[in-house]
Coordinates of N, CA and C in Angstrom, one line a residue:
M1 N 0.6 -1.0 0.4 CA -0.1 0.1 -0.1 C 0.6 1.7 -0.2
N2 N 0.8 2.5 -1.1 CA 1.7 3.9 -0.8 C 0.8 4.4 -0.1
R3 N 2.0 5.7 0.5 CA 1.4 6.1 0.9 C 0.5 7.1 1.2
S4 N -0.1 7.6 -0.2 CA -1.5 8.1 -0.5 C -2.5 7.4 0.5
A5 N -2.8 6.2 -0.7 CA -3.5 5.2 0.4 C -4.1 4.7 1.5
Y6 N -3.2 4.9 2.2 CA -2.4 4.8 3.5 C -3.0 5.7 3.9
R7 N -3.2 7.1 3.9 CA -3.3 8.1 4.4 C -5.3 8.0 4.3
V8 N -5.6 7.7 2.9 CA -7.3 7.3 2.7 C -8.1 6.5 3.6
A9 N -7.3 5.6 4.2 CA -7.5 4.2 4.2 C -7.8 4.8 5.6
K10 N -7.0 5.2 6.3 CA -6.7 6.1 7.6 C -7.2 6.9 8.1
V11 N -8.1 8.4 7.4 CA -9.0 9.2 7.0 C -10.1 8.4 7.2
G12 N -10.4 7.0 6.1 CA -11.6 6.7 6.9 C -11.5 5.8 7.2
A13 N -11.1 4.8 8.3 CA -11.2 4.3 9.9 C -12.0 5.3 10.4
E14 N -10.9 6.3 10.4 CA -11.1 7.2 11.4 C -12.6 7.8 11.7
I15 N -13.1 8.1 10.8 CA -14.5 9.0 10.2 C -15.8 7.6 10.4
A16 N -14.9 6.4 9.5 CA -16.5 5.6 9.6 C -16.5 5.4 11.6
V17 N -15.6 5.2 12.1 CA -16.5 4.6 13.7 C -17.4 5.9 14.5
P18 N -17.1 6.6 14.3 CA -17.8 8.0 15.0 C -19.3 8.0 14.4
V19 N -19.5 7.7 12.8 CA -20.3 7.3 11.8 C -21.3 6.2 11.9
A20 N -20.6 5.3 12.2 CA -21.2 4.1 12.9 C -21.8 4.1 14.0
I21 N -21.2 5.3 14.3 CA -21.9 5.1 16.4 C -23.1 6.1 16.1
L22 N -23.3 7.4 15.1 CA -24.6 8.0 15.3 C -25.1 7.5 14.9
V23 N -25.2 6.5 13.8 CA -26.1 5.7 12.8 C -27.4 5.4 13.6
G24 N -25.9 4.0 15.0 CA -26.7 3.1 15.4 C -27.9 4.0 16.6
W25 N -27.6 5.3 17.1 CA -27.9 6.0 18.3 C -29.6 6.4 17.5
Q26 N -29.2 7.4 16.4 CA -30.4 7.4 15.5 C -31.2 6.2 15.2
L27 N -31.0 5.0 14.9 CA -31.9 3.5 14.6 C -32.5 4.0 16.1
W28 N -31.6 3.5 17.0 CA -32.3 2.8 18.5 C -33.3 3.9 19.0
T29 N -32.7 5.2 18.8 CA -33.7 6.4 19.4 C -34.8 6.6 18.7
A30 N -34.8 6.3 17.5 CA -36.2 6.2 16.5 C -37.1 5.2 16.8
H31 N -36.6 4.1 17.8 CA -37.5 2.5 18.0 C -38.1 2.7 20.2
A32 N -37.0 3.8 20.0 CA -36.7 3.5 22.0 C -38.1 4.7 22.3
H33 N -37.6 5.8 21.4 CA -38.6 7.0 22.1 C -38.5 7.3 23.5
S34 N -37.8 7.0 24.0 CA -36.9 8.0 25.1 C -36.8 9.0 25.4
T35 N -37.6 9.2 26.3 CA -37.2 10.7 26.6 C -35.7 11.1 27.3
K36 N -35.1 10.4 27.6 CA -33.7 10.4 27.9 C -32.7 11.2 27.1
F37 N -33.0 10.4 26.2 CA -32.2 10.2 24.9 C -33.2 10.8 23.2
P38 N -33.0 11.9 23.4 CA -33.3 12.0 22.4 C -33.2 11.6 20.9
R39 N -33.5 11.6 19.4 CA -33.4 10.8 18.1 C -31.9 12.1 18.3
L40 N -31.3 11.4 17.2 CA -29.5 12.3 17.3 C -30.0 13.9 16.0
S41 N -30.9 12.8 15.4 CA -32.1 14.2 14.2 C -32.2 15.1 14.8
T42 N -33.0 15.3 15.9 CA -33.2 16.1 16.9 C -32.4 16.9 17.4
I43 N -31.0 16.3 18.1 CA -29.8 16.9 18.8 C -29.1 17.6 17.7
L44 N -29.1 17.2 16.6 CA -28.1 18.5 15.3 C -28.9 18.9 15.0
V45 N -30.1 19.5 15.0 CA -31.3 20.4 14.9 C -31.1 21.3 15.8
T46 N -31.4 21.0 17.5 CA -30.7 21.6 18.2 C -29.7 22.4 18.7
F47 N -28.1 21.8 18.1 CA -27.0 22.0 17.7 C -26.5 23.3 16.9
R48 N -27.5 22.8 15.7 CA -27.3 24.0 14.8 C -28.4 25.5 14.9
D49 N -29.6 25.2 15.7 CA -29.7 26.5 16.0 C -29.4 27.1 17.2
M50 N -28.5 26.1 18.1 CA -27.7 27.0 19.2 C -26.3 27.8 18.9
W51 N -25.6 26.3 18.4 CA -24.6 27.2 18.7 C -23.7 27.3 17.0
L52 N -24.6 27.4 16.3 CA -24.3 27.7 15.0 C -24.5 28.9 14.6
F53 N -25.8 29.8 15.3 CA -26.4 30.9 15.1 C -26.6 31.4 16.6
S54 N -28.0 31.2 17.1 CA -28.4 32.1 18.6 C -27.3 32.1 19.7
Q55 N -26.7 31.4 20.3 CA -25.7 31.1 20.8 C -24.2 31.2 20.9
F56 N -23.8 31.3 19.4 CA -22.4 31.4 19.2 C -21.1 32.2 20.4
G57 N -21.7 34.0 19.6 CA -21.2 35.0 20.4 C -21.5 35.0 21.6
T58 N -22.8 34.8 22.4 CA -23.0 34.7 23.8 C -21.9 33.6 24.6
N59 N -22.1 32.3 23.8 CA -21.2 31.1 25.4 C -20.3 30.4 24.3
V60 N -20.4 30.5 23.3 CA -19.6 29.2 22.2 C -17.7 30.4 22.8
L61 N -17.9 31.8 22.1 CA -17.0 32.7 22.1 C -16.3 32.9 23.6
P62 N -17.1 32.6 24.6 CA -16.7 33.7 25.5 C -15.9 31.8 26.4
S63 N -15.9 30.1 25.9 CA -15.4 29.4 25.9 C -14.1 29.3 25.8
L64 N -13.8 29.9 23.5 CA -13.3 29.4 23.5 C -12.0 30.9 23.9
E65 N -12.2 31.7 24.3 CA -11.4 32.7 24.7 C -10.3 32.0 26.2
R66 N -11.3 31.5 26.5 CA -11.2 30.6 28.1 C -9.7 29.9 28.2
I67 N -10.1 29.4 27.5 CA -9.8 28.2 26.2 C -8.7 28.7 25.9
G68 N -7.7 29.2 25.2 CA -7.1 29.5 24.8 C -5.9 30.6 26.0
M69 N -6.4 31.2 26.5 CA -5.9 32.6 27.6 C -5.3 31.7 28.5
G70 N -6.3 30.6 29.1 CA -5.3 29.4 30.1 C -4.1 28.8 29.3
F71 N -4.8 28.1 28.4 CA -3.5 27.3 28.0 C -2.4 28.0 27.2
A72 N -2.4 29.3 26.9 CA -1.3 29.7 26.6 C 0.2 29.9 27.8
I73 N -1.1 30.5 28.6 CA -0.4 30.8 30.5 C 0.4 29.5 30.4
A74 N -1.2 29.1 30.4 CA 0.0 27.6 31.6 C 1.1 27.1 30.3
V75 N 1.1 27.1 28.9 CA 2.9 27.2 28.2 C 3.8 27.8 28.6
I76 N 3.4 29.1 28.9 CA 4.6 29.6 28.8 C 4.7 29.8 30.5
A77 N 4.3 29.0 31.3 CA 4.9 29.0 32.6 C 5.7 27.9 32.8
G78 N 5.4 26.6 32.4 CA 5.2 25.1 32.1 C 6.7 25.3 31.7
V79 N 7.0 26.0 30.5 CA 8.3 26.0 29.6 C 8.8 26.5 30.4
A80 N 8.9 27.9 30.8 CA 10.2 28.8 31.6 C 10.5 27.9 32.8
L81 N 9.1 27.4 33.4 CA 9.8 27.0 35.0 C 10.8 25.8 34.2
G82 N 10.1 24.3 33.4 CA 10.6 23.6 33.2 C 12.3 23.8 32.8
I83 N 12.1 24.3 32.6 CA 13.3 24.7 31.7 C 15.1 24.6 32.5
P84 N 14.7 25.1 33.6 CA 15.7 25.6 35.2 C 15.9 23.9 35.7
L85 N 14.3 24.1 35.9 CA 14.6 22.7 36.9 C 14.8 22.0 36.1
G86 N 14.9 21.5 35.0 CA 15.2 20.4 34.0 C 16.6 20.2 34.4
L87 N 17.2 21.4 34.4 CA 19.2 21.8 34.5 C 19.4 21.6 36.1
S88 N 18.6 21.7 37.0 CA 19.1 22.1 37.8 C 18.8 20.5 38.9
R89 N 19.7 20.5 39.3 CA 18.8 18.8 40.2 C 18.6 19.5 41.9
L90 N 18.9 20.2 42.3 CA 19.2 21.1 43.2 C 17.5 21.1 42.8
G91 N 17.5 22.2 42.4 CA 15.8 23.2 42.1 C 15.3 22.4 42.2
R92 N 14.9 20.6 41.4 CA 14.1 19.7 41.3 C 13.9 19.2 41.9
L93 N 15.0 18.7 42.6 CA 14.6 18.4 44.8 C 14.1 19.2 45.4
W94 N 13.8 20.4 45.1 CA 12.9 21.3 45.8 C 11.5 21.3 45.8
A95 N 11.7 21.2 44.3 CA 10.3 21.5 43.4 C 9.3 20.8 43.7
M96 N 10.3 18.6 43.2 CA 9.2 18.1 42.7 C 8.4 17.8 43.4
P97 N 8.6 17.6 44.9 CA 7.4 17.2 46.6 C 5.9 18.8 45.7
H98 N 6.1 20.0 45.9 CA 5.5 20.7 45.6 C 4.4 20.1 44.2
I99 N 5.6 20.0 42.7 CA 4.6 19.7 42.4 C 3.2 18.6 42.4
E100 N 3.9 17.5 42.8 CA 3.1 16.6 42.5 C 2.1 16.4 43.2
F101 N 2.6 17.0 44.8 CA 1.7 17.8 46.0 C 0.0 18.5 44.6
W102 N 0.5 19.4 44.3 CA -1.5 20.1 43.7 C -1.0 19.8 42.4
R103 N -0.2 19.2 41.9 CA -1.1 18.0 40.7 C -1.7 16.8 41.1
A104 N -2.0 16.3 41.5 CA -2.2 15.2 42.7 C -3.8 15.7 43.1
M105 N -4.0 17.1 43.0 CA -5.0 17.9 44.0 C -6.5 17.6 42.7
P106 N -7.7 17.2 42.4 CA -8.6 17.4 41.9 C -9.2 18.5 41.6
P107 N -9.1 19.1 40.1 CA -9.5 20.0 40.1 C -11.5 20.9 41.1
P108 N -11.8 19.7 41.3 CA -13.1 20.3 41.4 C -13.0 20.2 43.0
A109 N -11.9 19.8 43.8 CA -11.4 20.7 45.0 C -10.8 21.9 45.4
L110 N -10.4 22.3 43.8 CA -9.9 23.8 44.0 C -11.0 24.8 43.5
L111 N -11.6 24.4 43.3 CA -12.7 25.5 42.8 C -13.5 26.3 43.8
P112 N -13.3 25.9 44.7 CA -14.3 26.7 45.8 C -13.3 28.1 46.2
I113 N -12.0 27.1 46.5 CA -11.3 28.6 46.8 C -10.8 28.9 45.4
S114 N -10.4 28.8 44.6 CA -9.9 29.5 43.1 C -11.1 30.9 43.3
I115 N -12.8 30.5 44.4 CA -13.7 31.5 43.9 C -13.2 32.8 44.7
I116 N -13.2 31.8 46.2 CA -12.8 33.1 47.0 C -11.6 33.8 46.6
L117 N -10.2 33.1 46.1 CA -9.0 34.0 46.3 C -9.3 34.9 45.6
L118 N -9.8 34.9 44.3 CA -9.7 35.7 43.4 C -10.9 36.2 43.3
H119 N -12.2 37.1 44.3 CA -13.4 37.2 44.5 C -14.2 37.3 43.4
S120 N -14.2 36.4 42.3 CA -15.1 36.3 41.4 C -15.5 35.2 40.9
I121 N -16.5 35.0 40.1 CA -16.3 34.5 39.5 C -16.5 34.5 37.5
G122 N -15.2 35.6 37.5 CA -15.3 36.4 36.0 C -14.4 35.4 35.4
N123 N -13.8 35.8 34.1 CA -12.9 35.3 33.4 C -11.6 35.0 33.9
T124 N -11.6 36.2 35.6 CA -9.7 35.7 35.3 C -10.0 34.7 36.3
Q125 N -10.7 34.4 36.9 CA -11.3 32.8 37.8 C -11.2 32.1 37.1
K126 N -11.4 31.8 35.9 CA -11.5 31.0 35.1 C -10.6 30.5 34.3
V127 N -9.9 31.4 34.0 CA -8.8 31.7 32.9 C -7.1 30.9 34.2
S128 N -7.3 31.6 35.1 CA -6.3 31.3 36.3 C -6.9 30.1 36.7
F129 N -7.7 29.1 36.4 CA -8.0 28.0 37.1 C -7.4 26.5 35.8
I130 N -8.5 27.2 34.8 CA -7.6 26.8 33.6 C -6.2 26.4 33.2
A131 N -6.0 27.7 33.2 CA -4.1 28.0 33.4 C -3.3 26.9 34.9
F132 N -3.7 26.8 35.9 CA -3.3 25.8 36.7 C -3.2 25.0 36.8
F133 N -4.7 24.0 36.1 CA -4.4 22.9 36.1 C -3.5 22.1 35.0
C134 N -3.6 22.7 33.8 CA -2.9 22.8 32.7 C -1.4 22.7 33.1
L135 N -1.1 23.0 33.5 CA 0.2 23.3 33.6 C 0.8 22.2 34.1
F136 N 0.6 21.2 34.6 CA 1.6 20.4 35.4 C 1.7 19.5 34.2
P137 N 1.1 18.8 33.0 CA 1.6 17.8 32.2 C 2.9 18.7 31.1
I138 N 2.9 20.2 31.0 CA 3.8 20.9 30.2 C 4.8 20.7 30.7
L139 N 4.5 21.6 32.3 CA 5.8 21.5 33.2 C 6.8 20.7 33.9
L140 N 5.8 19.5 33.4 CA 6.9 18.0 33.8 C 7.2 17.6 32.8
N141 N 6.5 17.6 31.5 CA 6.9 17.2 30.2 C 8.4 18.6 29.5
T142 N 8.5 19.3 30.4 CA 9.7 19.8 30.2 C 11.0 19.8 30.7
I143 N 10.6 19.3 32.2 CA 11.8 19.4 33.3 C 12.3 17.6 32.3
D144 N 11.4 16.6 32.5 CA 11.2 15.4 31.0 C 12.4 15.2 29.8
G145 N 12.2 16.6 29.2 CA 12.5 16.6 27.8 C 13.9 17.2 28.0
V146 N 14.5 18.2 28.8 CA 15.7 19.2 29.3 C 16.6 17.9 29.9
R147 N 16.1 17.2 30.9 CA 17.4 15.7 31.4 C 17.9 15.1 30.9
G148 N 16.5 14.8 29.5 CA 17.0 14.0 28.8 C 17.9 13.9 27.7
I149 N 18.8 15.1 27.4 CA 19.8 15.7 26.7 C 20.7 14.7 27.2
D150 N 21.9 14.5 26.0 CA 23.3 14.7 26.5 C 23.6 15.4 27.2
P151 N 24.0 15.3 28.2 CA 25.1 16.6 28.6 C 26.3 16.6 28.1
T152 N 26.5 15.7 27.4 CA 27.8 16.4 26.0 C 27.9 17.2 26.0
L153 N 26.9 17.7 25.6 CA 26.3 18.1 24.7 C 25.7 19.8 25.2
I154 N 25.5 19.6 26.6 CA 25.8 21.1 26.9 C 27.1 21.3 27.3
E155 N 27.6 20.6 28.6 CA 29.0 20.6 28.2 C 29.9 21.2 27.5
T156 N 29.8 20.1 26.2 CA 30.2 21.2 25.1 C 30.3 22.9 25.1
A157 N 29.0 22.7 24.5 CA 28.6 24.2 24.8 C 29.4 25.3 25.4
R158 N 28.8 24.4 26.8 CA 29.3 25.7 27.6 C 31.2 25.6 27.8
S159 N 32.0 24.6 27.5 CA 33.4 25.0 27.1 C 33.5 25.5 26.2
Y160 N 32.9 25.7 25.5 CA 32.9 26.7 24.0 C 32.7 28.2 24.6
N161 N 32.7 28.5 25.6 CA 31.9 30.1 26.1 C 30.2 30.1 25.1
V162 N 30.2 29.9 25.4 CA 28.1 29.9 24.7 C 27.4 30.4 25.6
P163 N 26.9 31.5 25.2 CA 26.1 32.2 26.4 C 24.7 31.5 27.1
R164 N 24.7 31.3 28.4 CA 23.5 30.3 29.2 C 21.7 30.5 28.0
L165 N 22.0 32.3 27.8 CA 20.8 31.7 27.1 C 20.5 31.7 25.6
E166 N 22.1 31.5 25.2 CA 21.7 30.9 23.9 C 22.1 29.5 23.6
R167 N 22.2 29.3 24.6 CA 22.7 27.7 25.1 C 21.3 27.0 25.3
I168 N 20.4 27.5 25.8 CA 19.2 27.4 26.1 C 18.1 27.1 24.3
R169 N 18.4 28.6 24.1 CA 17.8 29.0 22.6 C 17.7 28.2 21.9
R170 N 18.9 27.2 21.2 CA 19.6 26.7 20.3 C 20.2 25.4 20.7
L171 N 20.0 25.1 21.7 CA 20.6 23.8 22.2 C 19.3 23.1 23.1
V172 N 18.9 23.4 24.0 CA 17.4 23.1 25.1 C 16.8 22.3 24.8
L173 N 15.6 24.2 24.2 CA 14.5 24.2 23.6 C 14.5 23.2 22.1
P174 N 15.2 23.7 21.1 CA 15.1 22.3 19.9 C 14.8 21.3 20.7
A175 N 16.3 20.4 21.7 CA 15.9 19.2 21.8 C 15.4 18.9 22.9
A176 N 14.0 19.5 23.3 CA 13.3 19.2 24.1 C 11.9 19.7 23.7
A177 N 12.1 20.2 22.6 CA 10.8 20.1 21.6 C 9.5 19.4 21.9
P178 N 9.5 18.2 21.4 CA 9.1 17.1 21.4 C 8.2 16.6 22.2
Q179 N 9.2 16.6 23.3 CA 8.8 16.0 24.3 C 7.8 17.6 25.4
I180 N 7.8 18.7 25.2 CA 6.6 19.5 25.2 C 5.6 19.3 24.7
A181 N 6.0 19.7 23.2 CA 5.2 19.0 22.5 C 3.5 18.0 22.9
A182 N 4.5 17.6 23.3 CA 3.6 15.9 24.0 C 3.0 16.7 25.2
G183 N 3.5 17.6 26.0 CA 2.3 18.1 27.4 C 2.1 19.1 27.0
M184 N 1.9 20.1 25.6 CA 1.1 20.4 25.6 C -0.4 19.7 25.2
R185 N 0.2 19.0 24.6 CA -1.6 17.9 23.6 C -1.8 17.3 24.6
T186 N -1.9 16.6 25.6 CA -2.0 16.7 26.8 C -3.0 17.8 27.3
S187 N -1.7 18.9 27.8 CA -2.1 20.2 28.1 C -4.4 20.5 27.4
L188 N -3.9 20.9 25.6 CA -4.9 21.3 25.8 C -6.7 20.4 26.3
S189 N -6.4 19.2 25.7 CA -7.5 18.9 25.7 C -7.8 18.2 27.4
L190 N -6.7 18.7 28.4 CA -7.8 19.2 29.2 C -8.0 20.7 29.7
A191 N -7.5 21.3 28.9 CA -8.2 23.0 29.4 C -9.9 22.7 29.0
V192 N -10.1 21.9 28.0 CA -11.5 21.8 27.8 C -12.2 21.0 28.5
I193 N -11.3 20.6 29.1 CA -12.8 20.0 30.7 C -12.2 20.9 31.6
V194 N -11.4 21.2 32.1 CA -11.0 22.6 33.5 C -12.7 23.2 32.9
M195 N -12.5 23.5 31.6 CA -13.4 24.6 30.9 C -14.7 24.5 31.6
V196 N -15.3 23.4 31.3 CA -16.0 23.4 31.1 C -16.6 23.1 33.0
L197 N -16.1 22.0 33.5 CA -15.8 22.4 35.3 C -16.1 23.9 35.8
S198 N -15.5 24.7 35.3 CA -15.3 26.3 35.9 C -16.6 26.4 35.5
E199 N -17.0 26.5 34.5 CA -17.9 27.2 33.6 C -19.9 26.3 34.4
Y200 N -19.2 25.4 34.5 CA -20.2 24.5 35.3 C -21.0 25.2 36.3
F201 N -20.3 25.1 37.3 CA -20.0 26.0 38.6 C -20.1 27.0 39.5
S202 N -19.2 27.9 37.9 CA -19.4 29.3 38.5 C -19.2 29.9 37.7
S203 N -20.3 30.5 37.0 CA -20.4 31.2 36.0 C -22.0 31.2 35.4
T204 N -21.5 32.4 34.1 CA -23.3 33.4 34.0 C -22.5 33.1 32.5
S205 N -22.0 32.6 32.3 CA -22.2 32.2 30.6 C -21.1 31.0 29.6
G206 N -20.7 30.5 29.1 CA -20.3 29.3 28.2 C -21.4 28.5 27.9
V207 N -20.1 27.0 28.0 CA -21.0 26.0 27.3 C -21.5 25.0 28.1
G208 N -20.2 25.2 29.3 CA -20.5 24.6 30.8 C -21.6 25.3 31.0
Y209 N -22.1 26.7 31.6 CA -23.4 27.0 32.0 C -24.7 26.8 31.0
V210 N -24.3 26.0 29.9 CA -25.8 26.1 28.8 C -26.1 24.9 29.7
L211 N -24.7 23.8 29.3 CA -25.2 22.5 30.4 C -26.0 22.6 31.4
L212 N -25.1 23.3 32.6 CA -26.2 23.4 33.5 C -27.6 23.7 33.8
I213 N -27.6 24.4 32.9 CA -29.2 25.3 33.3 C -30.4 24.2 32.2
S214 N -29.5 23.4 31.0 CA -30.4 22.5 30.4 C -30.6 21.7 31.5
K215 N -29.2 21.1 32.3 CA -30.2 19.4 33.3 C -30.8 20.6 34.0
N216 N -30.5 21.0 34.4 CA -31.7 21.5 35.2 C -33.2 22.0 34.9
T217 N -33.0 22.5 34.1 CA -35.0 22.5 33.5 C -35.0 21.5 32.4
F218 N -34.4 20.4 32.9 CA -34.6 19.1 31.9 C -35.0 19.5 30.7
Q219 N -34.1 20.6 29.8 CA -34.2 20.3 28.7 C -33.6 19.3 27.7
L220 N -33.6 18.3 27.2 CA -32.6 17.3 26.7 C -32.1 17.4 25.9
A221 N -32.9 17.5 24.7 CA -32.4 17.9 22.9 C -31.4 19.3 23.7
P222 N -31.1 20.2 24.0 CA -29.7 21.2 24.5 C -28.6 21.0 25.5
M223 N -28.9 19.9 26.6 CA -28.2 19.4 27.3 C -27.7 18.4 26.4
W224 N -27.5 17.3 25.2 CA -27.4 16.6 24.4 C -26.5 17.1 23.7
A225 N -26.8 18.5 23.3 CA -26.4 19.5 21.9 C -25.0 20.3 22.6
A226 N -24.7 20.0 24.0 CA -23.8 20.8 24.6 C -22.6 19.6 24.7
I227 N -23.2 18.5 25.1 CA -22.1 17.4 24.9 C -21.6 17.4 23.7
V228 N -22.2 17.5 22.8 CA -22.2 17.2 21.3 C -20.5 18.0 21.0
L229 N -20.7 19.1 21.6 CA -20.1 20.7 21.3 C -18.9 20.6 21.7
I230 N -19.4 20.2 22.9 CA -17.7 19.8 23.7 C -16.7 19.0 23.3
G231 N -17.7 17.6 22.9 CA -16.2 16.7 22.4 C -16.1 16.8 20.7
V232 N -17.4 18.2 20.2 CA -16.3 18.2 18.6 C -15.5 19.5 19.0
L233 N -15.5 20.1 20.0 CA -14.1 21.6 20.4 C -13.1 20.5 20.7
G234 N -13.4 19.3 21.5 CA -12.0 18.8 22.0 C -11.2 18.1 20.9
Y235 N -12.0 17.9 19.9 CA -11.6 17.1 18.4 C -10.8 18.2 17.9
L236 N -11.7 19.1 17.6 CA -10.8 20.0 16.9 C -9.9 21.1 17.0
L237 N -10.1 20.7 18.5 CA -8.4 21.6 19.0 C -7.5 21.0 18.9
N238 N -7.5 19.9 19.0 CA -6.5 18.7 18.5 C -6.1 18.3 17.7
V239 N -7.2 18.2 16.3 CA -6.2 18.3 15.3 C -5.6 19.4 14.8
L240 N -6.2 21.0 15.0 CA -5.6 22.3 14.8 C -4.1 21.9 15.6
F241 N -4.5 21.9 16.7 CA -2.7 21.7 16.9 C -1.7 20.4 16.7
L242 N -2.1 19.3 15.9 CA -1.8 18.3 14.9 C -1.0 18.9 14.2
I243 N -1.5 19.5 13.4 CA -1.0 20.5 12.3 C -0.2 21.7 12.6
A244 N -0.3 22.0 13.4 CA 0.3 22.7 14.3 C 1.4 22.4 14.1
E245 N 1.8 21.3 15.3 CA 2.9 20.6 15.5 C 3.5 20.2 14.1
R246 N 3.3 19.6 14.0 CA 3.5 18.9 12.5 C 4.6 19.6 11.5
R247 N 4.1 20.8 11.9 CA 4.6 22.3 11.0 C 5.8 22.6 11.7
L248 N 6.0 22.9 12.8 CA 6.7 23.4 13.9 C 7.9 21.8 13.9
L249 N 7.5 20.7 14.2 CA 8.2 19.5 14.8 C 9.1 18.9 12.9
A250 N 8.6 19.4 11.9 CA 8.8 18.5 10.6 C 10.2 18.1 11.0
W251 N 10.9 19.3 11.3 CA 13.2 18.8 10.7 C 13.1 17.1 11.9
H252 N 12.3 17.5 13.6 CA 12.5 16.7 14.1 C 12.0 15.2 13.3
R253 N 10.6 15.0 12.8 CA 10.6 14.0 12.1 C 11.6 13.4 11.3
G254 N 12.1 15.0 10.3 CA 12.8 14.2 9.3 C 14.4 14.1 9.8
W255 N 14.9 14.4 10.8 CA 15.7 13.9 11.9 C 15.8 11.5 11.9
R256 N 14.5 12.0 12.7 CA 14.2 10.9 12.9 C 14.1 9.9 11.6
A257 N 13.6 10.1 10.9 CA 14.1 9.1 9.2 C 14.9 9.0 8.8
A258 N 16.0 10.0 9.5 CA 17.8 9.7 8.9 C 18.4 9.2 9.4
A259 N 18.2 9.3 10.6 CA 19.1 8.4 11.5 C 17.9 6.6 12.1
G260 N 16.7 6.5 10.8 CA 15.5 5.1 10.9 C 15.5 4.8 12.1
V261 N 15.4 5.7 13.2 CA 14.0 6.0 14.4 C 12.9 5.3 14.0

């Protein structure tokens, strides 16, 4: 099988499974007549009316803005903290117990304290909440990526009196970039989860808020439409990230292919 045929088969398999699930949903609900599980056609019509038109600006855009801002802050903080910790054994000995403690904390446990500390349920609280929990996959992957660099390379650069910032820019960051990207991808999916959680319990707008209102008022079609939207957002964000990753790390794939890895 040539490369183009393989790509077509891969895309076809990726599409076939969700399509089969949706067809099965429609066929089952058409005969079940369950109030808890509306027909797929009903959900899709509600999805179109709510998310593509009437509520896109008022609820979808705020959620996307919170995801984008929280994720960006997490990336900057994770890389900025992870590089020096990866290069410093003493820094890791001091920091890792604190990192592991907060990383193990479930998001619902910190949601009330985040509202109290930030004195609001506005964007600042939600963006900070998303950034905090998205930080850890990026931070830990950055630390591991930096630690995985051959010490000989760093020592060689130091022996040639290469400035510290130049070593980080030209050696450390490129070498750790694939693992940093893996952490970013994990954090991006986590950002969607934390966004829904923060909006569900402390918001007056957003997809999570609509999900809560739909559940409390027993509007099941809007509730399922919100669930579908959350899945679609997660999928599309992942696809966009993979496209950007392939472009930015094309050199890494070329190196692995040349090395036969």
